[in-house]
């Protein structure tokens, strides 16, 4: 699958997403993957990918 939408910086600009928002998001995403028993390798890949986007999303 290829994402062809707006990039993450443009999509989240002006939303004032904070460090605290970010942490809650990661905790929920992590708990969801654990609950669904996502295999460790995929889990690690998703977390690494998501973290690579943090600077484009967190601005407050
Ligand atoms: C890696 C993490 C994230 C990804 C991949 C992601 C991805 C996206 C995408 C693809 C959109 C739609 C963009 C568009 O309409 O063109 C979006 C919108 C949005 N995101 Fe994120 N997001 C992430 C994290 C967050 C976080 C941490 C927050 C706030 C806690 C957040 C809040 C929002 C909000 C409020 C919208 C607009 C929703 C709407 O108006 O319908 N996002 N995000």
PDB file of C-alpha atoms and ligand atoms in Angstrom, residues 3 5-8 10-12 15 17-18 20-26 49-54 57-58, ligand 1:
ATOM      1  CA  UNK A   3       0.089   6.570   1.147  1.00  0.00           C
ATOM      2  CA  UNK A   5      -2.082  11.951   1.174  1.00  0.00           C
ATOM      3  CA  UNK A   6      -0.634  15.095   2.661  1.00  0.00           C
ATOM      4  CA  UNK A   7       2.659  14.754   4.515  1.00  0.00           C
ATOM      5  CA  UNK A   8       2.673  14.618   8.330  1.00  0.00           C
ATOM      6  CA  UNK A  10       1.366  19.714   6.721  1.00  0.00           C
ATOM      7  CA  UNK A  11      -1.364  17.450   8.161  1.00  0.00           C
ATOM      8  CA  UNK A  12      -0.622  18.330  11.800  1.00  0.00           C
ATOM      9  CA  UNK A  15      -2.728  21.377  15.980  1.00  0.00           C
ATOM     10  CA  UNK A  17       0.274  18.377  19.438  1.00  0.00           C
ATOM     11  CA  UNK A  18       2.408  18.300  22.622  1.00  0.00           C
ATOM     12  CA  UNK A  20       2.216  14.700  26.457  1.00  0.00           C
ATOM     13  CA  UNK A  21      -0.235  14.087  23.567  1.00  0.00           C
ATOM     14  CA  UNK A  22       2.519  12.196  21.800  1.00  0.00           C
ATOM     15  CA  UNK A  23       3.269   9.977  24.813  1.00  0.00           C
ATOM     16  CA  UNK A  24      -0.403   9.097  25.268  1.00  0.00           C
ATOM     17  CA  UNK A  25      -0.688   8.259  21.577  1.00  0.00           C
ATOM     18  CA  UNK A  26       2.341   5.948  21.760  1.00  0.00           C
ATOM     19  CA  UNK A  49       8.496   4.156  11.839  1.00  0.00           C
ATOM     20  CA  UNK A  50       6.145   6.144  14.050  1.00  0.00           C
ATOM     21  CA  UNK A  51       9.082   7.634  16.001  1.00  0.00           C
ATOM     22  CA  UNK A  52      10.646   8.743  12.716  1.00  0.00           C
ATOM     23  CA  UNK A  53       7.604  11.017  12.213  1.00  0.00           C
ATOM     24  CA  UNK A  54       7.588  12.588  15.673  1.00  0.00           C
ATOM     25  CA  UNK A  57       3.916  16.043  14.332  1.00  0.00           C
ATOM     26  CA  UNK A  58       4.856  17.362  17.783  1.00  0.00           C
TER      27      UNK A  58
HETATM   28  C1  LIG B   1       2.986   8.791  13.700  1.00  0.00           C
HETATM   29  C2  LIG B   1       1.869   9.227  14.225  1.00  0.00           C
HETATM   30  C3  LIG B   1       0.746   9.813  13.401  1.00  0.00           C
HETATM   31  C4  LIG B   1       0.400   9.568  12.103  1.00  0.00           C
HETATM   32  C5  LIG B   1       1.031   8.594  11.117  1.00  0.00           C
HETATM   33  C6  LIG B   1      -0.738  10.421  11.805  1.00  0.00           C
HETATM   34  C7  LIG B   1      -1.391  10.492  10.582  1.00  0.00           C
HETATM   35  C8  LIG B   1      -2.419  11.344  10.266  1.00  0.00           C
HETATM   36  C9  LIG B   1      -3.044  11.472   8.980  1.00  0.00           C
HETATM   37  C10 LIG B   1      -2.677  10.660   7.739  1.00  0.00           C
HETATM   38  C11 LIG B   1      -3.999  12.416   9.070  1.00  0.00           C
HETATM   39  C12 LIG B   1      -4.950  12.906   7.957  1.00  0.00           C
HETATM   40  C13 LIG B   1      -4.268  14.009   7.180  1.00  0.00           C
HETATM   41  C14 LIG B   1      -5.148  14.660   6.131  1.00  0.00           C
HETATM   42  O1  LIG B   1      -6.362  14.768   6.324  1.00  0.00           O
HETATM   43  O2  LIG B   1      -4.617  15.070   5.102  1.00  0.00           O
HETATM   44  C15 LIG B   1      -3.990  12.907  10.435  1.00  0.00           C
HETATM   45  C16 LIG B   1      -4.824  13.864  10.938  1.00  0.00           C
HETATM   46  C17 LIG B   1      -4.892  14.228  12.244  1.00  0.00           C
HETATM   47  N1  LIG B   1      -4.017  13.853  13.252  1.00  0.00           N
HETATM   48 FE1  LIG B   1      -2.524  12.547  13.079  1.00  0.00          FE
HETATM   49  N2  LIG B   1      -1.059  11.160  12.923  1.00  0.00           N
HETATM   50  C18 LIG B   1      -0.173  10.813  13.915  1.00  0.00           C
HETATM   51  C19 LIG B   1      -0.131  11.309  15.196  1.00  0.00           C
HETATM   52  C20 LIG B   1      -1.034  12.173  15.730  1.00  0.00           C
HETATM   53  C21 LIG B   1      -1.071  12.586  17.121  1.00  0.00           C
HETATM   54  C22 LIG B   1      -0.056  12.132  18.173  1.00  0.00           C
HETATM   55  C23 LIG B   1      -2.124  13.418  17.257  1.00  0.00           C
HETATM   56  C24 LIG B   1      -2.651  14.109  18.482  1.00  0.00           C
HETATM   57  C25 LIG B   1      -2.530  13.610  19.689  1.00  0.00           C
HETATM   58  C26 LIG B   1      -2.752  13.554  15.952  1.00  0.00           C
HETATM   59  C27 LIG B   1      -3.857  14.306  15.661  1.00  0.00           C
HETATM   60  C28 LIG B   1      -4.454  14.418  14.428  1.00  0.00           C
HETATM   61  C29 LIG B   1      -5.652  15.189  14.174  1.00  0.00           C
HETATM   62  C30 LIG B   1      -6.473  15.968  15.210  1.00  0.00           C
HETATM   63  C31 LIG B   1      -5.924  15.077  12.801  1.00  0.00           C
HETATM   64  C32 LIG B   1      -7.066  15.712  12.014  1.00  0.00           C
HETATM   65  C33 LIG B   1      -8.251  14.792  12.015  1.00  0.00           C
HETATM   66  C34 LIG B   1      -9.400  15.391  11.227  1.00  0.00           C
HETATM   67  O3  LIG B   1      -9.504  16.626  11.174  1.00  0.00           O
HETATM   68  O4  LIG B   1     -10.150  14.638  10.641  1.00  0.00           O
HETATM   69  N3  LIG B   1      -2.061  12.773  15.047  1.00  0.00           N
HETATM   70  N4  LIG B   1      -3.021  12.237  11.140  1.00  0.00           N
END
